[in-house]
């Protein structure tokens, strides 16, 4: 099913490309938040099991994907700006749930800390409460490549670190995507990494303390960059939270193989729509390795 597409203006400052998959039988809408440098295409596997139960909204950050042609790129966008964009889109699309992936979790926690009135539950995939040594090494390695706009090495770095458990086809798509970005996108990620490495990640913990809705944290068993153990540090700070670890999966969870796709699907739907509240769903399209993975 093809989505409805639109450009949504945010604060008369940003033009944001959006996709909305409508489901006539659904009474809830979920909005998905990309990781760094990713676009709506990165959620292709996730939409397969969400769309049969929800209206699903995807969007590209102003600097990425099909948003970038509609925006100026004279200065980097902060996580606080991304949080404001998310809050505006929540209202625009009347979203009830949020699902984020990887560094999209930072903007999502910042937004949820402002307690948007519409949001009932949120899922935070592949995000942790601290920067551990493997993640720091990965980010520091990327800084020089990004500053030099070294496309080949940026692509190789992603595939040999956070993307190392992806199928070979996804790695090829991932490399092609990452190595062909516009220069301002590399500068945007460079700015973001410098922020991450110099700021205290306790800010995300502080945000979590202000969140009053149920949260589900999902991490891969093999993910050494945002580990399940580090995600569970949020347990001391979030009033209502649950944790799920996807067996035999790395950072990219439902993109990596069919069993991980199934287990991630079960974890998310079990949290968002407990059995007692399930409407009869349409059949979810199965996992397939014919769509592109993208970076975190």
PDB file of C-alpha atoms in Angstrom:
ATOM      1  CA  UNK A   1       0.000   0.000   0.000  1.00  0.00           C
ATOM      2  CA  UNK A   2       1.393   3.372  -1.004  1.00  0.00           C
ATOM      3  CA  UNK A   3       1.421   6.130   1.613  1.00  0.00           C
ATOM      4  CA  UNK A   4      -0.037   9.597   1.417  1.00  0.00           C
ATOM      5  CA  UNK A   5       2.840  12.054   1.145  1.00  0.00           C
ATOM      6  CA  UNK A   6       2.957  15.705   2.171  1.00  0.00           C
ATOM      7  CA  UNK A   7       5.340  18.512   3.073  1.00  0.00           C
ATOM      8  CA  UNK A   8       4.501  19.848   6.531  1.00  0.00           C
ATOM      9  CA  UNK A   9       5.730  23.299   7.549  1.00  0.00           C
ATOM     10  CA  UNK A  10       7.125  23.508  11.099  1.00  0.00           C
ATOM     11  CA  UNK A  11       7.287  26.914  12.812  1.00  0.00           C
ATOM     12  CA  UNK A  12       7.635  28.610   9.409  1.00  0.00           C
ATOM     13  CA  UNK A  13      11.247  27.396   9.541  1.00  0.00           C
ATOM     14  CA  UNK A  14      11.376  23.786   8.367  1.00  0.00           C
ATOM     15  CA  UNK A  15       9.683  21.923   5.548  1.00  0.00           C
ATOM     16  CA  UNK A  16       9.343  18.271   6.527  1.00  0.00           C
ATOM     17  CA  UNK A  17       8.556  15.453   4.099  1.00  0.00           C
ATOM     18  CA  UNK A  18       6.053  12.980   5.569  1.00  0.00           C
ATOM     19  CA  UNK A  19       4.498   9.654   4.635  1.00  0.00           C
ATOM     20  CA  UNK A  20       1.248   8.408   6.163  1.00  0.00           C
ATOM     21  CA  UNK A  21       0.055   4.822   5.778  1.00  0.00           C
ATOM     22  CA  UNK A  22      -3.674   4.819   6.482  1.00  0.00           C
ATOM     23  CA  UNK A  23      -5.583   1.864   7.884  1.00  0.00           C
ATOM     24  CA  UNK A  24      -9.380   2.249   7.870  1.00  0.00           C
ATOM     25  CA  UNK A  25      -9.701  -0.314  10.670  1.00  0.00           C
ATOM     26  CA  UNK A  26      -7.182   1.375  12.995  1.00  0.00           C
ATOM     27  CA  UNK A  27      -8.104   3.807  15.746  1.00  0.00           C
ATOM     28  CA  UNK A  28      -4.523   4.660  16.759  1.00  0.00           C
ATOM     29  CA  UNK A  29      -1.683   6.426  14.938  1.00  0.00           C
ATOM     30  CA  UNK A  30       2.013   5.776  15.515  1.00  0.00           C
ATOM     31  CA  UNK A  31       4.816   8.093  14.400  1.00  0.00           C
ATOM     32  CA  UNK A  32       8.317   6.729  13.740  1.00  0.00           C
ATOM     33  CA  UNK A  33      11.543   8.648  14.425  1.00  0.00           C
ATOM     34  CA  UNK A  34      14.638   7.881  12.300  1.00  0.00           C
ATOM     35  CA  UNK A  35      18.173   7.398  13.485  1.00  0.00           C
ATOM     36  CA  UNK A  36      21.023   9.624  12.309  1.00  0.00           C
ATOM     37  CA  UNK A  37      21.287  10.098   8.526  1.00  0.00           C
ATOM     38  CA  UNK A  38      18.446   7.640   7.912  1.00  0.00           C
ATOM     39  CA  UNK A  39      15.295   8.322   5.918  1.00  0.00           C
ATOM     40  CA  UNK A  40      11.781   6.912   5.807  1.00  0.00           C
ATOM     41  CA  UNK A  41      13.161   3.936   3.844  1.00  0.00           C
ATOM     42  CA  UNK A  42      14.924   2.671   6.975  1.00  0.00           C
ATOM     43  CA  UNK A  43      11.569   1.681   8.490  1.00  0.00           C
ATOM     44  CA  UNK A  44      10.426  -0.497   5.586  1.00  0.00           C
ATOM     45  CA  UNK A  45      10.604  -3.696   7.642  1.00  0.00           C
ATOM     46  CA  UNK A  46       8.865  -2.074  10.629  1.00  0.00           C
ATOM     47  CA  UNK A  47       5.960  -0.734   8.583  1.00  0.00           C
ATOM     48  CA  UNK A  48       5.232  -4.294   7.442  1.00  0.00           C
ATOM     49  CA  UNK A  49       3.922  -5.277  10.870  1.00  0.00           C
ATOM     50  CA  UNK A  50       2.709  -1.903  12.163  1.00  0.00           C
ATOM     51  CA  UNK A  51       0.497  -0.879   9.243  1.00  0.00           C
ATOM     52  CA  UNK A  52      -1.939  -3.817   9.647  1.00  0.00           C
ATOM     53  CA  UNK A  53      -2.796  -2.464  13.132  1.00  0.00           C
ATOM     54  CA  UNK A  54      -2.107   1.291  13.069  1.00  0.00           C
ATOM     55  CA  UNK A  55      -2.044   4.381  10.945  1.00  0.00           C
ATOM     56  CA  UNK A  56       1.713   4.852  10.494  1.00  0.00           C
ATOM     57  CA  UNK A  57       3.531   8.173   9.992  1.00  0.00           C
ATOM     58  CA  UNK A  58       7.136   8.458   8.812  1.00  0.00           C
ATOM     59  CA  UNK A  59       9.164  11.584   8.134  1.00  0.00           C
ATOM     60  CA  UNK A  60      12.588  12.801   7.038  1.00  0.00           C
ATOM     61  CA  UNK A  61      14.525  15.287   9.120  1.00  0.00           C
ATOM     62  CA  UNK A  62      14.946  18.671   7.335  1.00  0.00           C
ATOM     63  CA  UNK A  63      18.530  17.831   6.355  1.00  0.00           C
ATOM     64  CA  UNK A  64      17.832  14.331   5.002  1.00  0.00           C
ATOM     65  CA  UNK A  65      15.984  12.319   2.372  1.00  0.00           C
ATOM     66  CA  UNK A  66      13.090  13.998   0.603  1.00  0.00           C
ATOM     67  CA  UNK A  67      13.047  16.908   3.068  1.00  0.00           C
ATOM     68  CA  UNK A  68      16.484  18.214   2.196  1.00  0.00           C
ATOM     69  CA  UNK A  69      15.504  19.813  -1.131  1.00  0.00           C
ATOM     70  CA  UNK A  70      12.931  21.954   0.673  1.00  0.00           C
ATOM     71  CA  UNK A  71      15.215  23.418   3.349  1.00  0.00           C
ATOM     72  CA  UNK A  72      18.241  25.619   3.744  1.00  0.00           C
ATOM     73  CA  UNK A  73      21.284  23.999   5.308  1.00  0.00           C
ATOM     74  CA  UNK A  74      23.200  26.982   6.604  1.00  0.00           C
ATOM     75  CA  UNK A  75      23.479  25.666  10.159  1.00  0.00           C
ATOM     76  CA  UNK A  76      23.222  22.287  11.917  1.00  0.00           C
ATOM     77  CA  UNK A  77      19.999  21.183  13.577  1.00  0.00           C
ATOM     78  CA  UNK A  78      20.165  20.440  17.305  1.00  0.00           C
ATOM     79  CA  UNK A  79      18.427  17.570  19.071  1.00  0.00           C
ATOM     80  CA  UNK A  80      16.206  20.178  20.725  1.00  0.00           C
ATOM     81  CA  UNK A  81      15.102  21.290  17.250  1.00  0.00           C
ATOM     82  CA  UNK A  82      14.379  17.682  16.271  1.00  0.00           C
ATOM     83  CA  UNK A  83      12.315  17.299  19.454  1.00  0.00           C
ATOM     84  CA  UNK A  84      10.252  20.361  18.538  1.00  0.00           C
ATOM     85  CA  UNK A  85       9.685  19.008  15.044  1.00  0.00           C
ATOM     86  CA  UNK A  86       8.468  15.719  16.517  1.00  0.00           C
ATOM     87  CA  UNK A  87       6.093  17.491  18.909  1.00  0.00           C
ATOM     88  CA  UNK A  88       4.587  19.485  16.042  1.00  0.00           C
ATOM     89  CA  UNK A  89       4.142  16.371  13.904  1.00  0.00           C
ATOM     90  CA  UNK A  90       2.502  14.541  16.813  1.00  0.00           C
ATOM     91  CA  UNK A  91      -0.128  17.270  16.929  1.00  0.00           C
ATOM     92  CA  UNK A  92      -0.446  17.560  13.163  1.00  0.00           C
ATOM     93  CA  UNK A  93      -1.118  13.836  12.676  1.00  0.00           C
ATOM     94  CA  UNK A  94      -2.911  13.290  16.011  1.00  0.00           C
ATOM     95  CA  UNK A  95      -0.413  10.556  16.917  1.00  0.00           C
ATOM     96  CA  UNK A  96      -1.053   8.311  19.919  1.00  0.00           C
ATOM     97  CA  UNK A  97       2.257   6.415  20.005  1.00  0.00           C
ATOM     98  CA  UNK A  98       5.913   7.085  19.166  1.00  0.00           C
ATOM     99  CA  UNK A  99       8.568   4.596  18.068  1.00  0.00           C
ATOM    100  CA  UNK A 100      12.196   5.686  17.725  1.00  0.00           C
ATOM    101  CA  UNK A 101      15.315   3.981  16.457  1.00  0.00           C
ATOM    102  CA  UNK A 102      18.890   4.464  17.688  1.00  0.00           C
ATOM    103  CA  UNK A 103      19.844   8.167  17.966  1.00  0.00           C
ATOM    104  CA  UNK A 104      16.251   9.076  17.168  1.00  0.00           C
ATOM    105  CA  UNK A 105      15.725   8.103  20.797  1.00  0.00           C
ATOM    106  CA  UNK A 106      17.510  11.257  21.970  1.00  0.00           C
ATOM    107  CA  UNK A 107      15.052  13.647  20.313  1.00  0.00           C
ATOM    108  CA  UNK A 108      12.175  11.380  21.315  1.00  0.00           C
ATOM    109  CA  UNK A 109      13.072  11.454  25.020  1.00  0.00           C
ATOM    110  CA  UNK A 110      13.501  15.232  24.850  1.00  0.00           C
ATOM    111  CA  UNK A 111      10.046  15.531  23.279  1.00  0.00           C
ATOM    112  CA  UNK A 112       8.342  13.115  25.665  1.00  0.00           C
ATOM    113  CA  UNK A 113       9.792  14.970  28.648  1.00  0.00           C
ATOM    114  CA  UNK A 114       7.502  17.844  27.638  1.00  0.00           C
ATOM    115  CA  UNK A 115       4.559  15.476  28.159  1.00  0.00           C
ATOM    116  CA  UNK A 116       2.684  15.884  24.874  1.00  0.00           C
ATOM    117  CA  UNK A 117      -0.961  15.394  25.754  1.00  0.00           C
ATOM    118  CA  UNK A 118      -1.761  12.977  22.935  1.00  0.00           C
ATOM    119  CA  UNK A 119       0.948  10.360  23.417  1.00  0.00           C
ATOM    120  CA  UNK A 120      -0.081   7.238  25.334  1.00  0.00           C
ATOM    121  CA  UNK A 121       2.961   4.944  24.907  1.00  0.00           C
ATOM    122  CA  UNK A 122       6.424   5.030  23.335  1.00  0.00           C
ATOM    123  CA  UNK A 123       8.969   2.465  22.152  1.00  0.00           C
ATOM    124  CA  UNK A 124      12.682   3.287  22.213  1.00  0.00           C
ATOM    125  CA  UNK A 125      14.685   0.902  20.005  1.00  0.00           C
ATOM    126  CA  UNK A 126      18.481   0.481  20.134  1.00  0.00           C
ATOM    127  CA  UNK A 127      19.190   3.307  22.571  1.00  0.00           C
ATOM    128  CA  UNK A 128      21.024   3.285  25.898  1.00  0.00           C
ATOM    129  CA  UNK A 129      21.493   5.510  28.929  1.00  0.00           C
ATOM    130  CA  UNK A 130      25.241   5.959  28.479  1.00  0.00           C
ATOM    131  CA  UNK A 131      27.995   6.073  25.870  1.00  0.00           C
ATOM    132  CA  UNK A 132      29.986   2.885  26.417  1.00  0.00           C
ATOM    133  CA  UNK A 133      33.503   2.224  25.111  1.00  0.00           C
ATOM    134  CA  UNK A 134      32.539   0.558  21.787  1.00  0.00           C
ATOM    135  CA  UNK A 135      30.095   3.359  20.986  1.00  0.00           C
ATOM    136  CA  UNK A 136      32.652   6.033  21.894  1.00  0.00           C
ATOM    137  CA  UNK A 137      35.279   4.353  19.704  1.00  0.00           C
ATOM    138  CA  UNK A 138      32.778   4.186  16.824  1.00  0.00           C
ATOM    139  CA  UNK A 139      31.821   7.846  17.154  1.00  0.00           C
ATOM    140  CA  UNK A 140      35.397   9.074  17.506  1.00  0.00           C
ATOM    141  CA  UNK A 141      36.456   7.049  14.460  1.00  0.00           C
ATOM    142  CA  UNK A 142      33.688   8.691  12.462  1.00  0.00           C
ATOM    143  CA  UNK A 143      34.608  12.276  13.300  1.00  0.00           C
ATOM    144  CA  UNK A 144      37.655  12.541  11.045  1.00  0.00           C
ATOM    145  CA  UNK A 145      35.957  10.724   8.154  1.00  0.00           C
ATOM    146  CA  UNK A 146      32.932  13.002   8.375  1.00  0.00           C
ATOM    147  CA  UNK A 147      34.933  16.209   8.626  1.00  0.00           C
ATOM    148  CA  UNK A 148      36.966  15.177   5.569  1.00  0.00           C
ATOM    149  CA  UNK A 149      33.793  14.089   3.779  1.00  0.00           C
ATOM    150  CA  UNK A 150      35.492  10.708   3.275  1.00  0.00           C
ATOM    151  CA  UNK A 151      32.481   8.912   1.850  1.00  0.00           C
ATOM    152  CA  UNK A 152      34.033   5.482   1.388  1.00  0.00           C
ATOM    153  CA  UNK A 153      35.371   5.223   4.922  1.00  0.00           C
ATOM    154  CA  UNK A 154      32.126   6.476   6.456  1.00  0.00           C
ATOM    155  CA  UNK A 155      30.266   3.723   4.606  1.00  0.00           C
ATOM    156  CA  UNK A 156      32.786   1.068   5.618  1.00  0.00           C
ATOM    157  CA  UNK A 157      32.763   2.196   9.248  1.00  0.00           C
ATOM    158  CA  UNK A 158      28.994   1.847   9.580  1.00  0.00           C
ATOM    159  CA  UNK A 159      28.958  -1.619   8.032  1.00  0.00           C
ATOM    160  CA  UNK A 160      31.821  -2.962  10.151  1.00  0.00           C
ATOM    161  CA  UNK A 161      30.448  -1.651  13.465  1.00  0.00           C
ATOM    162  CA  UNK A 162      26.762  -1.093  14.196  1.00  0.00           C
ATOM    163  CA  UNK A 163      25.802  -2.693  10.867  1.00  0.00           C
ATOM    164  CA  UNK A 164      27.968  -5.796  11.067  1.00  0.00           C
ATOM    165  CA  UNK A 165      25.022  -8.159  11.664  1.00  0.00           C
ATOM    166  CA  UNK A 166      23.039  -6.925   8.653  1.00  0.00           C
ATOM    167  CA  UNK A 167      22.520  -9.242   5.656  1.00  0.00           C
ATOM    168  CA  UNK A 168      24.963  -8.630   2.812  1.00  0.00           C
ATOM    169  CA  UNK A 169      22.264  -7.113   0.592  1.00  0.00           C
ATOM    170  CA  UNK A 170      21.379  -4.587   3.291  1.00  0.00           C
ATOM    171  CA  UNK A 171      25.050  -3.771   3.772  1.00  0.00           C
ATOM    172  CA  UNK A 172      25.352  -2.957   0.074  1.00  0.00           C
ATOM    173  CA  UNK A 173      22.307  -0.665   0.220  1.00  0.00           C
ATOM    174  CA  UNK A 174      23.614   0.860   3.437  1.00  0.00           C
ATOM    175  CA  UNK A 175      27.034   1.579   1.938  1.00  0.00           C
ATOM    176  CA  UNK A 176      25.471   3.081  -1.183  1.00  0.00           C
ATOM    177  CA  UNK A 177      23.237   5.334   0.920  1.00  0.00           C
ATOM    178  CA  UNK A 178      25.869   6.485   3.417  1.00  0.00           C
ATOM    179  CA  UNK A 179      28.579   7.075   0.821  1.00  0.00           C
ATOM    180  CA  UNK A 180      26.373   9.222  -1.412  1.00  0.00           C
ATOM    181  CA  UNK A 181      25.020  11.766   1.066  1.00  0.00           C
ATOM    182  CA  UNK A 182      25.228  15.516   0.556  1.00  0.00           C
ATOM    183  CA  UNK A 183      28.118  17.318   2.230  1.00  0.00           C
ATOM    184  CA  UNK A 184      25.792  19.119   4.648  1.00  0.00           C
ATOM    185  CA  UNK A 185      24.560  15.737   5.912  1.00  0.00           C
ATOM    186  CA  UNK A 186      28.100  14.727   6.858  1.00  0.00           C
ATOM    187  CA  UNK A 187      28.548  18.065   8.597  1.00  0.00           C
ATOM    188  CA  UNK A 188      25.238  17.552  10.401  1.00  0.00           C
ATOM    189  CA  UNK A 189      26.332  14.166  11.733  1.00  0.00           C
ATOM    190  CA  UNK A 190      29.749  15.590  12.660  1.00  0.00           C
ATOM    191  CA  UNK A 191      27.983  18.290  14.685  1.00  0.00           C
ATOM    192  CA  UNK A 192      25.745  15.701  16.334  1.00  0.00           C
ATOM    193  CA  UNK A 193      28.626  13.399  17.283  1.00  0.00           C
ATOM    194  CA  UNK A 194      30.584  16.280  18.808  1.00  0.00           C
ATOM    195  CA  UNK A 195      27.521  17.132  20.888  1.00  0.00           C
ATOM    196  CA  UNK A 196      27.169  13.529  22.021  1.00  0.00           C
ATOM    197  CA  UNK A 197      30.827  13.199  22.957  1.00  0.00           C
ATOM    198  CA  UNK A 198      31.063  16.481  24.836  1.00  0.00           C
ATOM    199  CA  UNK A 199      27.703  16.603  26.600  1.00  0.00           C
ATOM    200  CA  UNK A 200      26.745  14.593  29.649  1.00  0.00           C
ATOM    201  CA  UNK A 201      24.347  11.831  28.612  1.00  0.00           C
ATOM    202  CA  UNK A 202      22.665  12.268  31.982  1.00  0.00           C
ATOM    203  CA  UNK A 203      20.469  14.774  30.136  1.00  0.00           C
ATOM    204  CA  UNK A 204      18.629  11.812  28.606  1.00  0.00           C
ATOM    205  CA  UNK A 205      18.202  10.233  32.023  1.00  0.00           C
ATOM    206  CA  UNK A 206      16.841  13.536  33.310  1.00  0.00           C
ATOM    207  CA  UNK A 207      14.375  13.623  30.433  1.00  0.00           C
ATOM    208  CA  UNK A 208      13.279  10.082  31.245  1.00  0.00           C
ATOM    209  CA  UNK A 209      12.531  11.103  34.816  1.00  0.00           C
ATOM    210  CA  UNK A 210      10.010  13.651  33.524  1.00  0.00           C
ATOM    211  CA  UNK A 211       8.156  11.149  31.326  1.00  0.00           C
ATOM    212  CA  UNK A 212       4.906   9.854  32.761  1.00  0.00           C
ATOM    213  CA  UNK A 213       3.732   7.442  30.027  1.00  0.00           C
ATOM    214  CA  UNK A 214       4.759   3.762  29.669  1.00  0.00           C
ATOM    215  CA  UNK A 215       8.011   3.218  27.774  1.00  0.00           C
ATOM    216  CA  UNK A 216       9.376   0.063  26.181  1.00  0.00           C
ATOM    217  CA  UNK A 217      13.127  -0.200  25.556  1.00  0.00           C
ATOM    218  CA  UNK A 218      14.121  -2.788  22.936  1.00  0.00           C
ATOM    219  CA  UNK A 219      17.748  -3.784  22.337  1.00  0.00           C
ATOM    220  CA  UNK A 220      19.550  -6.541  20.475  1.00  0.00           C
ATOM    221  CA  UNK A 221      21.373  -9.285  22.372  1.00  0.00           C
ATOM    222  CA  UNK A 222      24.450  -8.866  20.145  1.00  0.00           C
ATOM    223  CA  UNK A 223      24.400  -5.046  20.107  1.00  0.00           C
ATOM    224  CA  UNK A 224      27.623  -3.985  21.821  1.00  0.00           C
ATOM    225  CA  UNK A 225      27.029  -0.285  21.058  1.00  0.00           C
ATOM    226  CA  UNK A 226      23.648   0.268  22.721  1.00  0.00           C
ATOM    227  CA  UNK A 227      23.496  -2.744  24.993  1.00  0.00           C
ATOM    228  CA  UNK A 228      20.456  -4.139  26.741  1.00  0.00           C
ATOM    229  CA  UNK A 229      22.337  -3.782  30.018  1.00  0.00           C
ATOM    230  CA  UNK A 230      22.957  -0.065  29.440  1.00  0.00           C
ATOM    231  CA  UNK A 231      19.334   0.466  28.397  1.00  0.00           C
ATOM    232  CA  UNK A 232      18.195  -1.034  31.684  1.00  0.00           C
ATOM    233  CA  UNK A 233      19.883   1.838  33.513  1.00  0.00           C
ATOM    234  CA  UNK A 234      16.717   3.764  32.655  1.00  0.00           C
ATOM    235  CA  UNK A 235      14.804   1.516  35.072  1.00  0.00           C
ATOM    236  CA  UNK A 236      15.870   3.661  38.030  1.00  0.00           C
ATOM    237  CA  UNK A 237      14.553   6.823  36.381  1.00  0.00           C
ATOM    238  CA  UNK A 238      11.393   5.964  34.423  1.00  0.00           C
ATOM    239  CA  UNK A 239       8.173   5.489  36.367  1.00  0.00           C
ATOM    240  CA  UNK A 240       6.672   2.927  34.020  1.00  0.00           C
ATOM    241  CA  UNK A 241       9.067   1.085  31.762  1.00  0.00           C
ATOM    242  CA  UNK A 242       9.583  -2.350  30.279  1.00  0.00           C
ATOM    243  CA  UNK A 243      12.589  -3.931  28.578  1.00  0.00           C
ATOM    244  CA  UNK A 244      12.904  -6.516  25.829  1.00  0.00           C
ATOM    245  CA  UNK A 245      16.064  -8.102  24.446  1.00  0.00           C
ATOM    246  CA  UNK A 246      15.883  -9.523  20.920  1.00  0.00           C
ATOM    247  CA  UNK A 247      17.863 -12.762  20.781  1.00  0.00           C
ATOM    248  CA  UNK A 248      20.579 -13.194  18.150  1.00  0.00           C
ATOM    249  CA  UNK A 249      20.179  -9.616  16.945  1.00  0.00           C
ATOM    250  CA  UNK A 250      22.487  -6.621  16.783  1.00  0.00           C
ATOM    251  CA  UNK A 251      21.816  -2.894  16.546  1.00  0.00           C
ATOM    252  CA  UNK A 252      19.419  -3.010  13.588  1.00  0.00           C
ATOM    253  CA  UNK A 253      16.969  -5.484  15.147  1.00  0.00           C
ATOM    254  CA  UNK A 254      14.136  -6.259  12.693  1.00  0.00           C
ATOM    255  CA  UNK A 255      16.319  -5.595   9.630  1.00  0.00           C
ATOM    256  CA  UNK A 256      18.795  -8.355  10.392  1.00  0.00           C
ATOM    257  CA  UNK A 257      16.920 -11.628   9.863  1.00  0.00           C
ATOM    258  CA  UNK A 258      13.441 -13.153   9.878  1.00  0.00           C
ATOM    259  CA  UNK A 259      13.508 -14.392  13.493  1.00  0.00           C
ATOM    260  CA  UNK A 260      14.609 -10.965  14.762  1.00  0.00           C
ATOM    261  CA  UNK A 261      11.846  -9.342  12.682  1.00  0.00           C
ATOM    262  CA  UNK A 262       9.271 -11.684  14.246  1.00  0.00           C
ATOM    263  CA  UNK A 263      10.546 -11.211  17.806  1.00  0.00           C
ATOM    264  CA  UNK A 264      10.724  -7.421  17.458  1.00  0.00           C
ATOM    265  CA  UNK A 265       7.196  -7.423  16.054  1.00  0.00           C
ATOM    266  CA  UNK A 266       5.920  -9.463  19.006  1.00  0.00           C
ATOM    267  CA  UNK A 267       7.652  -7.230  21.539  1.00  0.00           C
ATOM    268  CA  UNK A 268       6.288  -4.008  20.032  1.00  0.00           C
ATOM    269  CA  UNK A 269       2.740  -5.170  19.400  1.00  0.00           C
ATOM    270  CA  UNK A 270       2.548  -6.892  22.770  1.00  0.00           C
ATOM    271  CA  UNK A 271       3.395  -3.579  24.421  1.00  0.00           C
ATOM    272  CA  UNK A 272       1.363  -1.234  22.229  1.00  0.00           C
ATOM    273  CA  UNK A 273      -1.680  -3.457  21.835  1.00  0.00           C
ATOM    274  CA  UNK A 274      -2.042  -6.026  24.638  1.00  0.00           C
ATOM    275  CA  UNK A 275      -4.096  -9.082  23.676  1.00  0.00           C
ATOM    276  CA  UNK A 276      -7.187  -7.838  25.490  1.00  0.00           C
ATOM    277  CA  UNK A 277      -7.365  -4.730  23.291  1.00  0.00           C
ATOM    278  CA  UNK A 278      -6.440  -6.195  19.917  1.00  0.00           C
ATOM    279  CA  UNK A 279      -8.672  -5.639  16.946  1.00  0.00           C
ATOM    280  CA  UNK A 280      -8.509  -8.325  14.269  1.00  0.00           C
ATOM    281  CA  UNK A 281      -5.499  -7.300  12.157  1.00  0.00           C
ATOM    282  CA  UNK A 282      -4.887  -7.548   8.492  1.00  0.00           C
ATOM    283  CA  UNK A 283      -2.133  -9.996   7.616  1.00  0.00           C
ATOM    284  CA  UNK A 284       1.326  -8.520   8.128  1.00  0.00           C
ATOM    285  CA  UNK A 285       3.667  -8.883   5.169  1.00  0.00           C
ATOM    286  CA  UNK A 286       6.603 -11.110   6.127  1.00  0.00           C
ATOM    287  CA  UNK A 287      10.206 -10.051   6.564  1.00  0.00           C
ATOM    288  CA  UNK A 288      12.122  -9.754   3.321  1.00  0.00           C
ATOM    289  CA  UNK A 289      15.636  -8.708   2.408  1.00  0.00           C
ATOM    290  CA  UNK A 290      14.553  -6.599  -0.571  1.00  0.00           C
ATOM    291  CA  UNK A 291      14.562  -3.202   1.119  1.00  0.00           C
ATOM    292  CA  UNK A 292      17.439  -1.001   2.155  1.00  0.00           C
ATOM    293  CA  UNK A 293      18.900  -0.662   5.616  1.00  0.00           C
ATOM    294  CA  UNK A 294      20.201   2.717   6.649  1.00  0.00           C
ATOM    295  CA  UNK A 295      22.408   4.066   9.358  1.00  0.00           C
ATOM    296  CA  UNK A 296      21.645   4.729  13.007  1.00  0.00           C
TER     297      UNK A 296
END
